Amino acid sequence: MRIDEFLSDEEIGIQAIKHALKALRKRHLVEEGAHAPAFVALSKPIASQGSEWKDKAENLELELQQCYKAQARLSEQLVVEVAESRAAKSLVQEKEALIPTLEHDLSQARDECARLASVLEEKTKALELLIGENKELKSQYEEMRTRAVNAEAENKTLVDRWMLQKMQDAERLNEANALYEDMLGKLKASGLEQLARQQVDGVVRQSEEGAEYYVEPIIPKTCKHRIPAHDGGCAAIVFENSSGKLVSGGQDHTVKTWDSTTGRLIQTYNGCLGSVLDLSITHDNRSIIAASSSNNLYVWDANSGRVRHTLTGHKDKVCAVDVSRLSARHVVSSGYDRTIKVWDLNKGYCVNTLMFPSNCNTLSFSPDGQTIFSGHVDGHLRLWDIQTGKLLSEVAAHSSAVTSISLSRNGNTILTSGRDNLHNLFDTRTLEVWGTLRASENRVASNWSRSCISADNNYVAAGSVDGSVHVWSISNGNIVSTLKEHTGSVLCCSWSGLGKPLATSDRNGVICMWT
């Protein structure tokens, strides 16, 4: 409607200009016609004044020419204004076409602004809530930190009290050991030495024929035999039960038995496909079991030397093995596949598998044959139920890997050795440390270095990386003997159940018998 009105005004303007030009021409013609008779009449009487009037006529013609020029300029101006009017009209049309789009965008912008205002309000409320929660958490944190500081102070006090109690217990234990040694001396003096030898922890040790075979251990000081037993190293030695025969295993994939009295080789067992890392013998001395780096265990008949079983199932090297002291049937082994396996020798296969997060370096059956102790790379000593596979107890025994576990003959004490160069004595009933043996020059050689306890539970022997063997007295924790014969790192120590000798083996494959 507005465009039509705009066009009508333009047409009216054009028509008005045209009408004005026509009127101006008409007026000019009328004036020419009106003035013509006057010019004629006047030209006669005033001929004398012709030159003056001629000048006026020329002036009038000049004015007329100027009027024509003004008319031409107005016409040109009109054309320009008409063109500008048309361009303005086109621009107005374009702007009017953009108006709906801009109105739609404006509506959307208003809606978005409203939505953002709502979101901002929600976020503001959430921020206020978080600020409140943060203040509350800070308050709780300060309270917990205060409680932690108090608990730490209380814990330190308890540790100090506990250490004091342990020191008092150790003093009482030393007094009891001194009293025991004094009483033992009196018994020997009164002629009861024979009875003291027969009774060790209430058990009378006798041979099958009934003759006494138990001999009181002595402190070893002299190397009686030095035997080049294996090529490449000997990591496992063990005495037969109630016998002087020593069984050894080495990196040359062989197992051998030796006469500890003469140092003579008795028999060689072949068939193992890897290095022998540990050995165990059934309580009846009929079977020898070897843990091997070939991921298998090998069971030989001790008399015939033939392989009875090859126990397969471990996915990595088998580094420890032990057999129950109550039955020749059950065997346990541990490998670097983070498993402990329970085997039935009568059936020749695995009957239970225990899994754990840290590799096990060593293990030992408990006296009752129902539980086992295991020493791990993480330094922990663990107690397991072999029937259910349940972890019964766990204690941090060492700051580094546990390398050896040795159970005393009375079953009350368990000796652990670790890469932290400590040898700890635990009470098997409570898994509490009641003694620690150490020496500045004693350094454990490997993750499978084995230490041992003497048959009378009075001494501990452990090898060192410098080739020496240290013997401690359990009663006072002092070194009573340092044995130096090996030229390589000592890997294993084993004390005969008869009380003597002490056998040790090194990385060069040499076995020494000490008396």
Coordinates of C-alpha atoms in Angstrom, one line a residue:
M1 CA 0.0 0.0 0.0
R2 CA 2.8 2.4 0.8
I3 CA 4.6 1.6 -2.4
D4 CA 1.5 2.4 -4.5
E5 CA 1.2 5.7 -2.7
F6 CA 4.8 6.4 -3.3
L7 CA 4.4 5.7 -7.0
S8 CA 1.3 7.9 -7.3
D9 CA 3.1 10.9 -5.7
E10 CA 6.0 10.5 -8.2
E11 CA 3.7 10.4 -11.2
I12 CA 1.8 13.5 -9.9
G13 CA 5.2 15.3 -9.5
I14 CA 6.2 14.5 -13.1
Q15 CA 2.8 15.6 -14.4
A16 CA 3.0 18.8 -12.5
I17 CA 6.5 19.6 -14.0
K18 CA 5.2 18.8 -17.4
H19 CA 2.2 21.1 -16.9
A20 CA 4.4 23.9 -15.6
L21 CA 6.6 23.7 -18.7
K22 CA 3.5 23.8 -21.0
A23 CA 2.1 26.7 -19.1
L24 CA 5.5 28.5 -19.4
R25 CA 5.6 28.0 -23.2
K26 CA 2.0 29.0 -23.5
R27 CA 2.7 32.1 -21.5
H28 CA 5.7 32.9 -23.6
L29 CA 3.6 32.5 -26.8
V30 CA 0.8 34.6 -25.4
E31 CA 3.3 37.3 -24.4
E32 CA 4.8 37.2 -27.9
G33 CA 1.4 37.5 -29.4
A34 CA 0.4 40.3 -27.0
H35 CA 3.5 42.3 -27.5
A36 CA 3.6 41.9 -31.3
P37 CA 1.0 44.7 -32.1
A38 CA 2.6 46.9 -29.6
F39 CA 6.0 46.4 -31.2
V40 CA 4.5 47.1 -34.6
A41 CA 2.7 50.2 -33.3
L42 CA 5.5 51.5 -31.4
S43 CA 8.1 50.8 -34.1
K44 CA 6.5 53.4 -36.3
P45 CA 6.4 56.4 -34.0
I46 CA 9.5 55.6 -32.2
A47 CA 11.7 54.5 -35.0
S48 CA 14.1 56.9 -33.8
Q49 CA 14.4 54.9 -30.6
G50 CA 14.9 51.6 -32.5
S51 CA 18.3 51.0 -31.3
E52 CA 17.2 51.3 -27.7
W53 CA 14.3 48.9 -28.1
K54 CA 16.5 46.6 -30.0
D55 CA 18.8 46.4 -27.1
K56 CA 15.8 45.6 -24.9
A57 CA 14.7 42.9 -27.3
E58 CA 18.1 41.3 -27.3
N59 CA 18.0 41.4 -23.5
L60 CA 14.6 39.7 -23.5
E61 CA 15.9 37.1 -25.9
L62 CA 18.8 36.5 -23.7
E63 CA 16.5 36.1 -20.7
L64 CA 14.4 33.7 -22.8
Q65 CA 17.5 31.7 -23.7
Q66 CA 18.4 31.6 -20.0
C67 CA 14.9 30.3 -19.2
Y68 CA 15.4 27.6 -21.8
K69 CA 18.7 26.6 -20.2
A70 CA 17.1 26.6 -16.8
Q71 CA 14.3 24.4 -18.2
A72 CA 17.0 22.0 -19.6
R73 CA 18.8 21.9 -16.2
L74 CA 15.5 21.2 -14.4
S75 CA 14.7 18.4 -16.9
E76 CA 18.2 16.8 -16.3
Q77 CA 17.7 17.2 -12.5
L78 CA 14.3 15.6 -12.8
V79 CA 15.8 12.6 -14.7
V80 CA 18.4 12.2 -12.0
E81 CA 15.8 12.4 -9.2
V82 CA 13.6 9.8 -11.0
A83 CA 16.6 7.4 -11.2
E84 CA 17.4 8.0 -7.5
S85 CA 13.7 7.5 -6.7
R86 CA 13.8 4.1 -8.5
A87 CA 17.0 3.0 -6.7
A88 CA 15.5 4.1 -3.4
K89 CA 12.3 2.1 -4.2
S90 CA 14.4 -1.0 -5.0
L91 CA 16.4 -0.6 -1.7
V92 CA 13.1 -0.2 0.2
Q93 CA 11.8 -3.4 -1.3
E94 CA 14.9 -5.3 -0.3
K95 CA 14.8 -3.9 3.2
E96 CA 11.1 -4.8 3.5
A97 CA 11.9 -8.3 2.3
L98 CA 14.5 -8.7 5.1
I99 CA 12.1 -7.5 7.8
P100 CA 10.4 -10.9 8.3
T101 CA 13.7 -12.7 8.5
L102 CA 15.1 -10.2 11.0
E103 CA 11.9 -10.4 13.0
H104 CA 12.2 -14.2 13.1
D105 CA 15.9 -14.0 14.1
L106 CA 15.0 -11.5 16.8
S107 CA 12.3 -13.8 18.2
Q108 CA 14.8 -16.7 18.3
A109 CA 17.4 -14.5 19.9
R110 CA 14.8 -13.5 22.6
D111 CA 14.0 -17.2 23.2
E112 CA 17.7 -18.2 23.4
C113 CA 18.3 -15.3 25.8
A114 CA 15.4 -16.5 28.0
R115 CA 16.8 -20.1 27.9
L116 CA 20.3 -18.9 28.8
A117 CA 18.9 -16.8 31.6
S118 CA 17.2 -19.9 33.0
V119 CA 20.3 -22.0 32.6
L120 CA 22.4 -19.3 34.3
E121 CA 19.9 -19.2 37.2
E122 CA 20.2 -23.1 37.6
K123 CA 24.0 -22.9 37.4
T124 CA 24.1 -20.2 39.9
K125 CA 22.0 -22.3 42.3
A126 CA 24.2 -25.3 41.7
L127 CA 27.4 -23.3 42.3
E128 CA 26.0 -22.0 45.6
L129 CA 25.2 -25.6 46.6
L130 CA 28.7 -26.7 45.6
I131 CA 30.2 -23.9 47.6
G132 CA 28.2 -25.0 50.6
E133 CA 29.3 -28.6 50.2
N134 CA 32.9 -27.5 49.7
K135 CA 32.8 -25.6 53.0
E136 CA 31.3 -28.6 54.7
L137 CA 34.0 -31.0 53.2
K138 CA 36.7 -28.6 54.3
S139 CA 35.3 -28.7 57.7
Q140 CA 35.2 -32.5 57.7
Y141 CA 38.7 -32.6 56.2
E142 CA 40.1 -30.4 59.0
E143 CA 38.4 -32.6 61.5
M144 CA 39.7 -35.8 59.9
R145 CA 43.2 -34.3 59.7
T146 CA 43.1 -33.5 63.4
R147 CA 42.0 -37.0 64.2
A148 CA 44.7 -38.4 61.9
V149 CA 47.4 -36.4 63.7
N150 CA 46.0 -37.6 67.0
A151 CA 45.9 -41.2 65.8
E152 CA 49.5 -40.9 64.5
A153 CA 50.6 -39.6 67.8
E154 CA 48.7 -42.4 69.6
N155 CA 50.1 -45.0 67.1
K156 CA 53.7 -43.8 67.8
T157 CA 53.0 -44.1 71.5
L158 CA 51.7 -47.7 71.0
V159 CA 54.7 -48.6 68.8
D160 CA 57.1 -47.3 71.4
R161 CA 55.2 -49.3 74.1
W162 CA 55.2 -52.4 71.8
M163 CA 58.9 -52.1 71.1
L164 CA 59.5 -51.7 74.9
Q165 CA 57.4 -54.8 75.5
K166 CA 59.3 -56.7 72.8
M167 CA 62.6 -55.7 74.4
Q168 CA 61.3 -56.9 77.7
D169 CA 60.1 -60.1 76.2
A170 CA 63.5 -60.6 74.5
E171 CA 65.3 -60.0 77.8
R172 CA 62.9 -62.6 79.5
L173 CA 63.6 -65.0 76.7
N174 CA 67.4 -64.6 77.1
E175 CA 67.0 -65.1 80.8
A176 CA 64.9 -68.3 80.1
N177 CA 67.5 -69.5 77.6
A178 CA 70.3 -68.9 80.1
L179 CA 68.3 -70.7 82.8
Y180 CA 67.7 -73.6 80.3
E181 CA 71.4 -73.9 79.5
D182 CA 72.3 -73.8 83.2
M183 CA 69.7 -76.6 83.9
L184 CA 71.0 -78.6 80.9
G185 CA 74.5 -78.3 82.3
K186 CA 73.4 -79.5 85.7
L187 CA 71.6 -82.4 84.0
K188 CA 74.7 -83.4 82.2
A189 CA 76.7 -83.1 85.4
S190 CA 74.3 -85.4 87.2
G191 CA 74.6 -88.1 84.6
L192 CA 71.4 -87.5 82.7
E193 CA 73.1 -86.5 79.4
Q194 CA 71.9 -89.6 77.7
L195 CA 68.3 -88.8 78.5
A196 CA 68.7 -85.2 77.3
R197 CA 70.0 -86.6 74.0
Q198 CA 67.1 -88.9 73.6
Q199 CA 64.4 -86.3 74.3
V200 CA 64.2 -83.4 72.0
D201 CA 60.9 -81.5 72.2
G202 CA 59.4 -84.6 73.9
V203 CA 60.1 -86.9 70.9
V204 CA 62.5 -89.9 71.3
R205 CA 64.3 -90.2 68.0
Q206 CA 65.2 -93.9 67.3
S207 CA 66.0 -95.9 64.2
E208 CA 63.8 -98.6 62.8
E209 CA 65.8 -101.2 64.7
G210 CA 65.4 -99.2 67.9
A211 CA 69.0 -98.0 68.2
E212 CA 69.6 -94.3 69.0
Y213 CA 70.6 -92.3 66.0
Y214 CA 70.1 -88.7 67.1
V215 CA 73.4 -86.8 67.7
E216 CA 73.5 -83.4 69.4
P217 CA 74.6 -80.7 66.9
I218 CA 78.0 -79.2 67.1
I219 CA 79.2 -75.8 66.0
P220 CA 80.8 -76.5 62.6
K221 CA 84.3 -75.0 62.2
T222 CA 86.2 -77.3 59.7
C223 CA 85.5 -78.3 56.1
K224 CA 85.7 -82.0 56.1
H225 CA 84.9 -82.5 52.4
R226 CA 85.0 -80.1 49.4
I227 CA 83.1 -81.8 46.5
P228 CA 82.9 -80.4 42.9
A229 CA 79.4 -81.7 42.6
H230 CA 77.8 -80.0 39.7
D231 CA 78.7 -78.0 36.6
G232 CA 77.3 -74.4 36.5
G233 CA 76.1 -74.1 40.1
C234 CA 74.3 -76.0 42.9
A235 CA 71.2 -74.2 44.2
A236 CA 69.6 -77.1 46.2
I237 CA 70.8 -79.6 48.8
V238 CA 68.9 -81.5 51.4
F239 CA 69.7 -84.4 53.8
E240 CA 67.6 -87.5 53.8
N241 CA 65.5 -87.9 57.0
S242 CA 67.4 -89.5 59.8
S243 CA 70.2 -90.3 57.5
G244 CA 73.7 -89.1 56.5
K245 CA 73.0 -89.1 52.8
L246 CA 72.9 -85.7 51.1
V247 CA 70.9 -85.0 48.0
S248 CA 72.0 -82.2 45.6
G249 CA 70.6 -80.6 42.4
G250 CA 72.4 -78.4 40.0
Q251 CA 72.3 -76.4 36.8
D252 CA 73.6 -79.4 34.9
H253 CA 70.1 -80.9 35.1
T254 CA 71.1 -83.7 37.4
V255 CA 70.3 -84.8 41.0
K256 CA 72.9 -86.7 43.0
T257 CA 73.2 -88.4 46.4
W258 CA 76.4 -88.3 48.5
D259 CA 77.7 -90.0 51.5
S260 CA 78.4 -87.1 53.9
T261 CA 80.9 -89.2 55.9
T262 CA 83.2 -90.1 53.0
G263 CA 82.2 -87.5 50.5
R264 CA 81.6 -90.3 47.9
L265 CA 79.0 -90.0 45.1
I266 CA 76.4 -92.7 45.7
Q267 CA 73.9 -92.3 42.8
T268 CA 73.0 -89.9 39.9
Y269 CA 69.4 -89.2 38.9
N270 CA 68.8 -88.1 35.3
G271 CA 65.7 -87.1 33.3
C272 CA 65.3 -83.5 34.5
L273 CA 65.2 -81.0 31.5
G274 CA 66.1 -77.8 33.4
S275 CA 68.2 -76.5 36.2
V276 CA 67.2 -77.9 39.7
L277 CA 66.1 -74.9 41.9
D278 CA 64.8 -76.8 44.9
L279 CA 64.6 -80.4 46.4
S280 CA 62.5 -82.3 48.8
I281 CA 62.4 -85.9 50.1
T282 CA 59.4 -87.8 51.4
H283 CA 59.5 -88.7 55.1
D284 CA 60.1 -92.4 54.2
N285 CA 63.1 -91.4 52.0
R286 CA 61.6 -93.4 49.1
S287 CA 61.0 -90.5 46.7
I288 CA 63.0 -87.4 45.7
I289 CA 61.2 -84.4 44.2
A290 CA 62.9 -81.7 42.2
A291 CA 61.6 -78.3 41.2
S292 CA 63.0 -77.3 37.8
S293 CA 63.4 -74.2 35.6
S294 CA 61.7 -76.3 32.8
N295 CA 58.3 -75.5 34.5
N296 CA 57.9 -79.1 35.8
L297 CA 58.5 -81.2 38.9
Y298 CA 60.3 -84.5 38.7
V299 CA 59.7 -87.4 41.1
W300 CA 62.3 -90.2 41.3
D301 CA 62.3 -93.5 43.0
A302 CA 65.2 -93.1 45.4
N303 CA 66.3 -96.7 45.2
S304 CA 66.0 -97.5 41.5
G305 CA 66.7 -94.0 40.2
R306 CA 63.8 -94.1 37.8
V307 CA 61.4 -91.2 37.2
R308 CA 58.1 -92.0 38.8
H309 CA 56.2 -88.8 37.8
T310 CA 56.7 -85.7 35.8
L311 CA 54.3 -83.2 37.3
T312 CA 53.2 -80.6 34.7
G313 CA 50.9 -77.6 35.2
H314 CA 53.1 -74.6 36.0
K315 CA 53.4 -71.9 33.3
D316 CA 56.8 -70.7 34.5
K317 CA 59.8 -72.0 36.3
V318 CA 59.2 -73.9 39.5
C319 CA 61.4 -72.5 42.3
A320 CA 60.2 -74.3 45.5
V321 CA 58.9 -77.7 46.5
D322 CA 58.1 -79.3 49.9
V323 CA 56.5 -82.6 51.0
S324 CA 54.2 -83.2 54.0
R325 CA 56.0 -84.5 57.1
L326 CA 53.0 -86.7 57.9
S327 CA 52.4 -88.3 54.5
A328 CA 54.4 -89.1 51.5
R329 CA 51.4 -88.4 49.4
H330 CA 51.0 -84.6 49.4
V331 CA 53.5 -82.3 47.8
V332 CA 53.3 -78.5 47.3
S333 CA 55.2 -76.4 44.7
S334 CA 55.4 -72.8 43.8
G335 CA 56.3 -71.2 40.4
Y336 CA 56.9 -67.8 38.9
D337 CA 53.4 -68.1 37.4
R338 CA 52.1 -66.7 40.7
T339 CA 50.5 -70.1 41.8
I340 CA 51.0 -72.7 44.5
K341 CA 50.0 -76.1 43.4
V342 CA 49.1 -79.1 45.7
W343 CA 49.9 -82.5 44.2
D344 CA 48.8 -86.0 45.0
L345 CA 51.8 -88.3 44.4
N346 CA 49.7 -91.4 44.4
K347 CA 47.6 -90.1 41.5
G348 CA 50.3 -88.0 39.9
Y349 CA 48.4 -84.8 39.3
C350 CA 47.4 -81.5 40.8
V351 CA 44.5 -81.5 43.2
N352 CA 44.4 -77.8 44.1
T353 CA 45.8 -74.5 42.9
L354 CA 46.3 -71.3 45.0
M355 CA 46.7 -68.0 43.2
F356 CA 48.3 -64.8 44.6
P357 CA 49.5 -61.4 43.3
S358 CA 53.3 -61.8 44.2
N359 CA 55.6 -64.6 43.0
C360 CA 56.5 -67.2 45.7
N361 CA 60.2 -68.0 46.2
T362 CA 60.0 -70.6 49.0
L363 CA 57.4 -72.6 50.9
S364 CA 57.2 -75.2 53.7
F365 CA 54.5 -77.5 55.1
S366 CA 53.4 -76.9 58.7
P367 CA 53.9 -79.8 61.2
D368 CA 50.2 -80.8 60.9
G369 CA 50.3 -81.1 57.1
Q370 CA 47.2 -79.1 56.7
T371 CA 48.7 -75.6 56.1
I372 CA 51.7 -74.2 54.3
F373 CA 53.9 -71.2 54.8
S374 CA 55.0 -69.3 51.7
G375 CA 57.6 -66.5 51.3
H376 CA 57.1 -64.0 48.5
V377 CA 58.9 -61.4 46.4
D378 CA 56.9 -58.6 48.1
G379 CA 58.5 -59.6 51.4
H380 CA 55.4 -61.1 52.9
L381 CA 55.1 -64.4 54.8
R382 CA 51.7 -66.1 54.2
L383 CA 49.9 -69.0 55.7
W384 CA 47.5 -71.0 53.6
D385 CA 44.9 -73.8 54.1
I386 CA 45.8 -76.4 51.4
Q387 CA 42.3 -77.9 51.4
T388 CA 40.3 -74.8 50.9
G389 CA 43.0 -72.6 49.3
K390 CA 42.1 -69.8 51.8
L391 CA 44.7 -67.3 53.0
L392 CA 44.7 -67.7 56.8
S393 CA 47.3 -65.2 57.8
E394 CA 49.8 -62.7 56.3
V395 CA 52.7 -60.7 57.8
A396 CA 55.3 -58.4 56.3
A397 CA 58.4 -60.5 57.1
H398 CA 61.0 -58.5 55.2
S399 CA 61.4 -55.2 53.4
S400 CA 62.6 -57.1 50.3
A401 CA 61.9 -60.5 48.8
V402 CA 61.8 -63.6 51.1
T403 CA 64.4 -66.1 49.9
S404 CA 64.1 -68.9 52.3
I405 CA 61.7 -70.6 54.9
S406 CA 63.0 -73.2 57.3
L407 CA 60.8 -74.9 59.9
S408 CA 62.3 -76.0 63.2
R409 CA 62.0 -79.7 64.2
N410 CA 59.6 -78.9 67.0
G411 CA 57.4 -76.9 64.7
N412 CA 57.3 -73.8 67.0
T413 CA 59.7 -71.6 65.1
I414 CA 60.0 -70.7 61.4
L415 CA 63.2 -69.1 60.0
T416 CA 62.8 -66.6 57.1
S417 CA 65.7 -65.0 55.2
G418 CA 65.3 -62.0 52.9
R419 CA 67.1 -59.9 50.4
D420 CA 67.3 -57.2 53.1
N421 CA 70.0 -59.5 54.6
L422 CA 68.0 -60.3 57.7
H423 CA 67.1 -63.7 59.2
N424 CA 63.9 -63.5 61.2
L425 CA 62.6 -66.1 63.7
F426 CA 58.8 -66.2 63.9
D427 CA 56.5 -68.0 66.3
T428 CA 54.4 -70.3 64.1
R429 CA 51.4 -69.9 66.3
T430 CA 51.2 -66.1 66.2
L431 CA 53.5 -65.2 63.3
E432 CA 55.2 -62.7 65.5
V433 CA 58.9 -62.1 65.2
W434 CA 60.8 -63.1 68.4
G435 CA 64.3 -62.8 67.1
T436 CA 66.4 -61.3 64.3
L437 CA 69.9 -62.4 63.2
R438 CA 72.1 -60.2 61.1
A439 CA 75.8 -59.5 60.3
S440 CA 77.2 -56.6 58.3
E441 CA 79.3 -59.0 56.2
N442 CA 76.4 -61.4 55.5
R443 CA 74.7 -60.6 52.2
V444 CA 72.1 -62.9 50.7
A445 CA 73.2 -64.0 47.2
S446 CA 69.9 -64.6 45.3
N447 CA 66.1 -64.9 45.5
W448 CA 66.5 -68.6 46.2
S449 CA 69.3 -68.5 48.8
R450 CA 68.4 -71.1 51.5
S451 CA 69.3 -70.9 55.2
C452 CA 68.6 -73.6 57.8
I453 CA 68.1 -74.3 61.5
S454 CA 70.1 -77.0 63.3
A455 CA 68.4 -80.2 64.5
D456 CA 68.4 -79.1 68.2
N457 CA 66.9 -75.6 67.2
N458 CA 69.9 -73.8 68.7
Y459 CA 71.8 -72.6 65.7
V460 CA 71.1 -70.9 62.3
A461 CA 73.4 -71.2 59.3
A462 CA 73.2 -68.8 56.2
G463 CA 75.5 -68.3 53.3
S464 CA 76.8 -65.0 51.9
V465 CA 77.6 -63.6 48.5
D466 CA 81.3 -63.4 49.4
G467 CA 81.5 -67.2 49.8
S468 CA 81.4 -67.3 53.6
V469 CA 78.9 -69.1 55.8
H470 CA 77.8 -67.6 59.1
V471 CA 76.5 -69.6 62.1
W472 CA 74.4 -67.8 64.8
S473 CA 73.4 -68.9 68.2
I474 CA 69.6 -68.5 68.5
S475 CA 69.7 -68.0 72.2
N476 CA 71.8 -64.8 72.2
G477 CA 71.8 -63.8 68.5
N478 CA 75.6 -63.8 68.3
I479 CA 77.8 -65.3 65.5
V480 CA 79.5 -68.4 66.9
S481 CA 81.3 -69.4 63.7
T482 CA 82.3 -68.0 60.3
L483 CA 83.1 -70.7 57.7
K484 CA 85.3 -69.8 54.7
E485 CA 86.0 -72.3 52.0
H486 CA 83.7 -71.4 49.1
T487 CA 85.1 -69.2 46.3
G488 CA 81.6 -68.4 44.9
S489 CA 78.4 -67.1 46.4
V490 CA 76.8 -69.6 48.8
L491 CA 73.3 -70.5 47.6
C492 CA 72.1 -73.2 50.0
C493 CA 72.7 -74.5 53.6
S494 CA 71.3 -77.8 55.0
W495 CA 71.8 -79.3 58.4
S496 CA 71.6 -83.0 58.9
G497 CA 68.8 -84.3 61.1
L498 CA 71.5 -86.3 62.9
G499 CA 73.0 -83.1 64.2
K500 CA 76.0 -83.1 61.9
P501 CA 77.4 -82.3 59.4
L502 CA 76.3 -79.0 58.0
A503 CA 76.4 -79.0 54.2
T504 CA 76.6 -75.8 52.0
S505 CA 76.6 -75.3 48.2
D506 CA 77.7 -72.4 46.0
R507 CA 77.3 -70.9 42.6
N508 CA 80.3 -72.8 41.2
G509 CA 78.6 -76.2 42.0
V510 CA 80.9 -77.0 45.0
I511 CA 79.5 -78.7 48.1
C512 CA 81.3 -78.4 51.4
M513 CA 80.7 -80.7 54.4
W514 CA 81.5 -79.0 57.8
T515 CA 82.2 -80.6 61.1

